Amino acid sequence: MRKQVTLIGEGADDAGGVFDETIALMCIELEDGTLPFLLPTPNARNKCGYNTDRFVLNPGCSSKTDMDYYRFMGVMFGVAIRTTKPLSLHISPMVWKLIAGIEITMDDLEEVDSAFMQAMRGIWKLSEDITPSTFSEMIPISSYEAYNMAGQLAPVVTGGSNIPLTYSNRKEYVEKAIQFRLHELDRQALAVREGMSLVIPVPLLSLTTGASLETSVCGERELDIQILKRVAKYRDCSANDMLVKWLWDTLENFTNDEKILFLRFTSGRSRLPSRVQDVTQRLLVIKTMKNKNALPTAQTCFFHLKLPNYTSQEILAARLRYAINNCRSIDTDSYMLPRNTEGGASTSDDEY
């Protein structure tokens, strides 16, 4: 049974763009701290090592309700694969390997928490000035506990907080601590896989790598304008029109963040599939007869971009930058307002 979803306080007719925008907003909430299910990597918190711009699953989210949320996250991943509509998420390579069912190693752990691995090496191979009598003074950890992905002290074995860490058992402690960290996200990753299994045949994940899975779910992080150019079509203009040439040249010179804003402006999504053949909707560039100083508009549901016939590339670039930076929400509130034929960045239907 199909159900209609109404966004409270928002007016929009969904032909695809509202769905894409809703998913994009979900991805933002997963990473901006609104929701607790993804955390910045320990390297991000410590400002060192690799993957300082990536996220990991939260080991502290372990209740039944939390597992349901992780399953829903898995459903989102599966839908992204099935629909070839990538998600704008920045999850660490280690997590993608876990979701793919690949055993992670100490190297994977170090790529998200280099400080932890450095500390473990220091405890395993002590410097010469640390002796059994000075061990407790020099090592800041006093029991079988370690900092987890969330930066909180947790026992590395059952009852670990009551087991003293000593000079003689330090190597056993290091082995237990590393094993604890290698498996602390197993429950969360399994819940994500279970969610994916509702949409795609998860056994096929055994045939992929973590990197390939990330690409399938999230597409490429760098937006390739050539993909857009290859799927574009035109109305009241052609690929040889100077206005169109200015558009593509401007987009090629945008930063990647600006390219993503342009994609959000025209389609409601933040990523493109990595293959041209997986782009299911073609960008339609329309030359309009609006005032030449008007802002461009977009019908996100239909992937339409409407451009006034600007007199220079500089004007086009300035107007486009203003539109993509200041018109980031789909809405049809203008249905209730007099039509402005001279053009702001937002007009009717589900336009920006």
Tab-separated table of C-alpha atoms in Angstrom:
chain	number	residue	atom	x	y	z
A	1	MET	CA	0.000	0.000	0.000
A	2	ARG	CA	1.399	3.387	-1.010
A	3	LYS	CA	1.201	6.160	1.560
A	4	GLN	CA	1.512	9.872	0.968
A	5	VAL	CA	4.030	11.675	3.146
A	6	THR	CA	3.341	15.304	4.030
A	7	LEU	CA	6.202	17.448	5.297
A	8	ILE	CA	4.880	19.641	8.107
A	9	GLY	CA	5.335	23.323	7.347
A	10	GLU	CA	6.609	22.665	3.840
A	11	GLY	CA	4.714	22.928	0.587
A	12	ALA	CA	6.056	20.800	-2.245
A	13	ASP	CA	4.776	18.436	-4.928
A	14	ASP	CA	7.061	15.442	-5.101
A	15	ALA	CA	8.082	14.073	-8.484
A	16	GLY	CA	11.455	12.965	-7.154
A	17	GLY	CA	13.155	16.113	-5.946
A	18	VAL	CA	11.442	16.264	-2.553
A	19	PHE	CA	12.425	12.651	-1.870
A	20	ASP	CA	16.039	13.415	-2.796
A	21	GLU	CA	16.020	16.550	-0.639
A	22	THR	CA	14.574	14.637	2.336
A	23	ILE	CA	17.260	11.967	2.080
A	24	ALA	CA	19.955	14.645	1.753
A	25	LEU	CA	18.683	16.317	4.941
A	26	MET	CA	18.721	12.944	6.731
A	27	CYS	CA	22.395	12.560	5.780
A	28	ILE	CA	23.172	16.023	7.124
A	29	GLU	CA	21.468	15.214	10.436
A	30	LEU	CA	23.434	11.990	10.738
A	31	GLU	CA	26.696	13.916	10.583
A	32	ASP	CA	26.004	17.285	12.210
A	33	GLY	CA	25.388	15.957	15.726
A	34	THR	CA	21.598	16.161	15.583
A	35	LEU	CA	21.479	12.355	15.833
A	36	PRO	CA	23.884	10.209	17.869
A	37	PHE	CA	24.376	7.297	15.469
A	38	LEU	CA	27.514	8.536	13.708
A	39	LEU	CA	30.516	10.039	15.490
A	40	PRO	CA	33.616	11.809	14.156
A	41	THR	CA	36.572	9.445	14.152
A	42	PRO	CA	38.904	9.604	17.174
A	43	ASN	CA	41.499	11.037	14.785
A	44	ALA	CA	39.076	13.890	14.056
A	45	ARG	CA	38.708	14.597	17.779
A	46	ASN	CA	42.481	14.393	18.302
A	47	LYS	CA	43.239	16.305	15.087
A	48	CYS	CA	45.846	13.808	13.931
A	49	GLY	CA	46.283	10.959	11.463
A	50	TYR	CA	44.027	9.920	8.606
A	51	ASN	CA	40.248	10.140	8.185
A	52	THR	CA	39.831	13.325	10.189
A	53	ASP	CA	36.848	14.170	7.965
A	54	ARG	CA	35.151	10.790	8.414
A	55	PHE	CA	32.659	9.196	10.801
A	56	VAL	CA	32.283	5.896	12.658
A	57	LEU	CA	29.307	4.108	14.174
A	58	ASN	CA	28.599	4.929	17.815
A	59	PRO	CA	29.343	2.011	20.170
A	60	GLY	CA	27.236	3.748	22.826
A	61	CYS	CA	24.089	3.296	20.719
A	62	SER	CA	23.313	-0.283	21.613
A	63	SER	CA	19.694	-0.412	22.786
A	64	LYS	CA	16.971	-2.223	20.874
A	65	THR	CA	15.686	1.109	19.596
A	66	ASP	CA	19.191	2.106	18.520
A	67	MET	CA	19.533	-1.138	16.577
A	68	ASP	CA	16.276	-0.335	14.786
A	69	TYR	CA	17.742	3.005	13.752
A	70	TYR	CA	20.866	1.311	12.430
A	71	ARG	CA	18.667	-1.100	10.466
A	72	PHE	CA	16.870	1.897	8.991
A	73	MET	CA	20.262	3.307	8.060
A	74	GLY	CA	20.921	0.018	6.283
A	75	VAL	CA	17.607	0.379	4.437
A	76	MET	CA	18.776	3.814	3.267
A	77	PHE	CA	22.022	2.252	2.022
A	78	GLY	CA	20.123	-0.458	0.173
A	79	VAL	CA	17.744	2.034	-1.418
A	80	ALA	CA	20.715	4.134	-2.541
A	81	ILE	CA	22.172	1.094	-4.304
A	82	ARG	CA	18.890	-0.002	-5.869
A	83	THR	CA	17.926	3.469	-7.096
A	84	THR	CA	21.492	4.588	-7.968
A	85	LYS	CA	20.871	7.735	-5.930
A	86	PRO	CA	23.994	8.075	-3.760
A	87	LEU	CA	23.997	9.326	-0.183
A	88	SER	CA	26.197	12.208	0.934
A	89	LEU	CA	27.824	10.436	3.869
A	90	HIS	CA	31.471	10.437	4.936
A	91	ILE	CA	31.843	7.140	6.779
A	92	SER	CA	35.325	5.783	7.448
A	93	PRO	CA	36.764	2.947	5.308
A	94	MET	CA	36.958	0.710	8.388
A	95	VAL	CA	33.189	0.870	8.870
A	96	TRP	CA	32.508	0.043	5.220
A	97	LYS	CA	34.701	-3.045	5.603
A	98	LEU	CA	32.728	-4.092	8.687
A	99	ILE	CA	29.417	-3.673	6.852
A	100	ALA	CA	30.785	-5.684	3.924
A	101	GLY	CA	31.654	-8.493	6.349
A	102	ILE	CA	35.413	-8.074	5.971
A	103	GLU	CA	37.580	-8.636	9.040
A	104	ILE	CA	39.328	-5.426	10.034
A	105	THR	CA	42.939	-5.222	11.177
A	106	MET	CA	45.112	-3.073	13.412
A	107	ASP	CA	46.017	-1.034	10.327
A	108	ASP	CA	42.325	-0.245	9.800
A	109	LEU	CA	42.008	0.726	13.456
A	110	GLU	CA	45.041	2.993	13.262
A	111	GLU	CA	43.522	4.811	10.278
A	112	VAL	CA	40.708	6.060	12.541
A	113	ASP	CA	42.502	6.137	15.930
A	114	SER	CA	46.243	6.538	15.599
A	115	ALA	CA	46.635	7.791	19.200
A	116	PHE	CA	45.205	4.536	20.579
A	117	MET	CA	47.536	2.362	18.517
A	118	GLN	CA	50.502	4.515	19.465
A	119	ALA	CA	49.602	4.114	23.134
A	120	MET	CA	49.297	0.335	22.752
A	121	ARG	CA	52.730	0.113	21.142
A	122	GLY	CA	54.154	2.229	23.950
A	123	ILE	CA	52.736	-0.084	26.627
A	124	TRP	CA	53.852	-3.233	24.781
A	125	LYS	CA	57.416	-2.041	24.266
A	126	LEU	CA	58.233	0.172	27.211
A	127	SER	CA	61.099	2.607	27.197
A	128	GLU	CA	64.110	1.664	29.282
A	129	ASP	CA	63.339	4.199	32.002
A	130	ILE	CA	60.036	2.465	32.850
A	131	THR	CA	60.560	-0.330	35.391
A	132	PRO	CA	58.115	-2.475	37.381
A	133	SER	CA	58.390	-0.014	40.255
A	134	THR	CA	57.728	3.081	38.100
A	135	PHE	CA	55.172	1.502	35.751
A	136	SER	CA	52.057	2.704	37.571
A	137	GLU	CA	53.444	6.247	37.754
A	138	MET	CA	54.348	6.443	34.065
A	139	ILE	CA	51.320	4.697	32.485
A	140	PRO	CA	48.080	6.667	32.834
A	141	ILE	CA	45.838	3.584	32.613
A	142	SER	CA	45.432	1.632	35.852
A	143	SER	CA	43.065	-1.186	34.867
A	144	TYR	CA	41.889	-3.283	31.921
A	145	GLU	CA	40.073	-0.338	30.348
A	146	ALA	CA	40.562	1.618	27.132
A	147	TYR	CA	39.021	4.579	25.384
A	148	ASN	CA	36.443	3.471	22.817
A	149	MET	CA	35.375	5.095	19.544
A	150	ALA	CA	33.248	7.560	21.505
A	151	GLY	CA	36.227	8.646	23.608
A	152	GLN	CA	34.892	7.022	26.763
A	153	LEU	CA	36.695	4.584	29.059
A	154	ALA	CA	35.267	1.083	28.730
A	155	PRO	CA	36.397	-2.301	30.100
A	156	VAL	CA	38.218	-4.361	27.478
A	157	VAL	CA	37.096	-7.623	29.122
A	158	THR	CA	34.220	-8.436	31.439
A	159	GLY	CA	35.034	-6.921	34.833
A	160	GLY	CA	38.053	-5.171	33.336
A	161	SER	CA	37.667	-2.103	35.522
A	162	ASN	CA	38.499	-4.325	38.522
A	163	ILE	CA	41.599	-5.910	36.973
A	164	PRO	CA	44.757	-3.890	37.739
A	165	LEU	CA	47.123	-3.180	34.853
A	166	THR	CA	50.669	-4.062	35.878
A	167	TYR	CA	54.109	-4.310	34.348
A	168	SER	CA	53.843	-8.098	34.094
A	169	ASN	CA	50.368	-8.316	32.478
A	170	ARG	CA	50.738	-5.325	30.161
A	171	LYS	CA	51.122	-7.410	26.976
A	172	GLU	CA	47.987	-9.403	27.745
A	173	TYR	CA	46.218	-6.096	28.340
A	174	VAL	CA	47.340	-4.742	24.956
A	175	GLU	CA	46.079	-7.872	23.174
A	176	LYS	CA	42.704	-7.664	24.932
A	177	ALA	CA	42.393	-3.919	24.320
A	178	ILE	CA	43.079	-4.256	20.596
A	179	GLN	CA	40.610	-7.135	20.261
A	180	PHE	CA	38.005	-5.072	22.092
A	181	ARG	CA	38.509	-2.124	19.733
A	182	LEU	CA	38.465	-4.324	16.623
A	183	HIS	CA	35.045	-5.712	17.554
A	184	GLU	CA	33.349	-2.858	19.436
A	185	LEU	CA	31.226	-1.885	16.407
A	186	ASP	CA	30.173	-5.408	15.391
A	187	ARG	CA	26.579	-5.081	16.675
A	188	GLN	CA	25.972	-1.780	14.961
A	189	ALA	CA	27.498	-2.937	11.663
A	190	LEU	CA	25.426	-6.133	11.769
A	191	ALA	CA	22.234	-4.094	12.274
A	192	VAL	CA	23.115	-1.987	9.212
A	193	ARG	CA	23.618	-5.191	7.191
A	194	GLU	CA	20.263	-6.510	8.386
A	195	GLY	CA	18.619	-3.320	7.165
A	196	MET	CA	20.326	-3.617	3.803
A	197	SER	CA	19.086	-7.209	3.520
A	198	LEU	CA	15.518	-5.891	3.359
A	199	VAL	CA	16.347	-4.157	0.081
A	200	ILE	CA	19.250	-5.979	-1.580
A	201	PRO	CA	20.677	-9.532	-1.430
A	202	VAL	CA	23.268	-8.975	1.285
A	203	PRO	CA	25.204	-12.229	0.523
A	204	LEU	CA	26.465	-10.374	-2.562
A	205	LEU	CA	28.386	-8.087	-0.196
A	206	SER	CA	30.862	-10.928	0.288
A	207	LEU	CA	31.903	-10.338	-3.319
A	208	THR	CA	32.760	-6.679	-2.808
A	209	THR	CA	35.300	-4.582	-0.924
A	210	GLY	CA	34.699	-1.835	1.576
A	211	ALA	CA	35.775	0.777	-0.986
A	212	SER	CA	33.443	-0.630	-3.644
A	213	LEU	CA	30.552	-0.709	-1.187
A	214	GLU	CA	31.155	2.923	-0.271
A	215	THR	CA	31.109	3.897	-3.949
A	216	SER	CA	27.870	1.957	-4.500
A	217	VAL	CA	26.159	3.683	-1.578
A	218	CYS	CA	27.736	7.141	-1.706
A	219	GLY	CA	28.987	7.617	-5.251
A	220	GLU	CA	32.088	9.699	-5.809
A	221	ARG	CA	32.963	12.435	-3.337
A	222	GLU	CA	34.282	14.645	-6.141
A	223	LEU	CA	31.429	15.711	-8.419
A	224	ASP	CA	32.374	15.208	-12.075
A	225	ILE	CA	30.769	17.938	-14.191
A	226	GLN	CA	31.474	15.869	-17.303
A	227	ILE	CA	28.875	13.338	-16.124
A	228	LEU	CA	26.286	16.105	-15.889
A	229	LYS	CA	27.338	17.423	-19.285
A	230	ARG	CA	26.926	14.008	-20.897
A	231	VAL	CA	23.375	13.565	-19.565
A	232	ALA	CA	22.244	17.145	-20.252
A	233	LYS	CA	19.612	18.124	-22.782
A	234	TYR	CA	18.413	21.554	-23.818
A	235	ARG	CA	15.274	23.550	-24.512
A	236	ASP	CA	15.240	26.846	-26.418
A	237	CYS	CA	19.023	26.567	-26.668
A	238	SER	CA	21.659	24.034	-27.732
A	239	ALA	CA	25.035	22.746	-26.627
A	240	ASN	CA	26.604	25.279	-29.013
A	241	ASP	CA	24.754	28.234	-27.494
A	242	MET	CA	27.153	30.701	-25.841
A	243	LEU	CA	24.983	30.724	-22.705
A	244	VAL	CA	25.371	26.955	-22.393
A	245	LYS	CA	29.133	27.107	-22.979
A	246	TRP	CA	29.377	29.743	-20.246
A	247	LEU	CA	27.393	27.484	-17.905
A	248	TRP	CA	29.678	24.482	-18.317
A	249	ASP	CA	32.832	26.567	-18.112
A	250	THR	CA	31.540	28.184	-14.912
A	251	LEU	CA	30.686	24.824	-13.356
A	252	GLU	CA	34.090	23.379	-14.240
A	253	ASN	CA	35.700	26.283	-12.374
A	254	PHE	CA	33.507	25.861	-9.289
A	255	THR	CA	34.989	24.307	-6.170
A	256	ASN	CA	33.697	20.834	-5.335
A	257	ASP	CA	31.545	22.327	-2.557
A	258	GLU	CA	29.997	24.725	-5.076
A	259	LYS	CA	29.383	21.883	-7.522
A	260	ILE	CA	27.532	19.999	-4.781
A	261	LEU	CA	25.436	23.094	-4.020
A	262	PHE	CA	24.578	23.327	-7.718
A	263	LEU	CA	23.481	19.696	-7.726
A	264	ARG	CA	21.365	20.321	-4.597
A	265	PHE	CA	19.865	23.386	-6.281
A	266	THR	CA	18.868	21.532	-9.442
A	267	SER	CA	18.035	18.040	-8.157
A	268	GLY	CA	17.825	18.001	-4.351
A	269	ARG	CA	20.657	15.466	-4.094
A	270	SER	CA	24.316	15.904	-3.157
A	271	ARG	CA	26.022	13.064	-5.008
A	272	LEU	CA	26.030	11.548	-8.481
A	273	PRO	CA	26.515	7.862	-9.320
A	274	SER	CA	30.047	7.010	-10.371
A	275	ARG	CA	28.834	5.803	-13.792
A	276	VAL	CA	27.012	7.867	-16.403
A	277	GLN	CA	24.641	5.001	-17.211
A	278	ASP	CA	23.390	5.031	-13.619
A	279	VAL	CA	22.115	8.611	-13.836
A	280	THR	CA	18.384	7.965	-14.102
A	281	GLN	CA	17.255	11.544	-14.748
A	282	ARG	CA	18.722	13.902	-17.344
A	283	LEU	CA	19.466	17.545	-16.584
A	284	LEU	CA	17.349	19.853	-18.737
A	285	VAL	CA	18.827	23.317	-19.316
A	286	ILE	CA	16.181	25.831	-20.373
A	287	LYS	CA	16.875	29.330	-21.691
A	288	THR	CA	14.137	31.659	-20.481
A	289	MET	CA	12.999	35.104	-21.575
A	290	LYS	CA	13.236	36.561	-18.069
A	291	ASN	CA	14.974	39.844	-17.321
A	292	LYS	CA	18.672	39.372	-18.041
A	293	ASN	CA	19.510	40.385	-14.466
A	294	ALA	CA	17.171	37.772	-12.947
A	295	LEU	CA	18.396	34.833	-10.918
A	296	PRO	CA	18.350	31.297	-12.316
A	297	THR	CA	15.600	28.978	-11.089
A	298	ALA	CA	15.327	25.203	-10.810
A	299	GLN	CA	12.588	22.582	-10.768
A	300	THR	CA	14.300	20.005	-8.632
A	301	CYS	CA	11.712	17.274	-9.121
A	302	PHE	CA	12.367	17.270	-12.840
A	303	PHE	CA	16.089	18.194	-12.772
A	304	HIS	CA	15.414	21.423	-14.709
A	305	LEU	CA	17.633	24.512	-14.679
A	306	LYS	CA	16.173	27.732	-16.102
A	307	LEU	CA	18.669	30.377	-17.165
A	308	PRO	CA	17.944	33.927	-18.321
A	309	ASN	CA	19.892	34.897	-21.446
A	310	TYR	CA	22.790	36.524	-19.601
A	311	THR	CA	25.069	38.923	-21.485
A	312	SER	CA	28.361	37.623	-20.042
A	313	GLN	CA	29.841	34.630	-18.247
A	314	GLU	CA	30.722	36.841	-15.267
A	315	ILE	CA	27.070	37.748	-14.749
A	316	LEU	CA	25.990	34.117	-15.141
A	317	ALA	CA	28.585	32.951	-12.604
A	318	ALA	CA	27.617	35.645	-10.083
A	319	ARG	CA	23.874	34.969	-10.372
A	320	LEU	CA	24.358	31.207	-10.190
A	321	ARG	CA	26.593	31.441	-7.124
A	322	TYR	CA	24.047	33.630	-5.372
A	323	ALA	CA	21.214	31.230	-6.182
A	324	ILE	CA	22.941	28.043	-5.053
A	325	ASN	CA	24.194	29.619	-1.822
A	326	ASN	CA	20.962	31.342	-0.802
A	327	CYS	CA	18.196	29.060	-2.075
A	328	ARG	CA	18.758	25.660	-0.473
A	329	SER	CA	15.209	24.559	0.374
A	330	ILE	CA	12.470	23.145	-1.819
A	331	ASP	CA	9.143	24.838	-1.191
A	332	THR	CA	5.963	25.957	-2.945
A	333	ASP	CA	5.010	28.726	-0.555
A	334	SER	CA	5.094	31.058	-3.570
A	335	TYR	CA	1.815	29.467	-4.693
A	336	MET	CA	0.263	31.797	-2.131
A	337	LEU	CA	2.131	34.866	-3.398
A	338	PRO	CA	1.786	37.019	-6.514
A	339	ARG	CA	3.949	35.681	-9.337
A	340	ASN	CA	7.211	37.566	-9.806
A	341	THR	CA	7.906	37.263	-13.494
A	342	GLU	CA	11.188	39.146	-13.213
A	343	GLY	CA	12.532	36.232	-11.210
A	344	GLY	CA	13.879	35.562	-7.810
A	345	ALA	CA	15.638	32.283	-7.260
A	346	SER	CA	12.399	30.598	-6.228
A	347	THR	CA	9.184	30.460	-8.249
A	348	SER	CA	6.478	27.803	-8.399
A	349	ASP	CA	5.974	24.034	-8.286
A	350	ASP	CA	8.875	22.534	-6.367
A	351	GLU	CA	11.365	25.069	-7.593
A	352	TYR	CA	14.202	26.522	-5.597
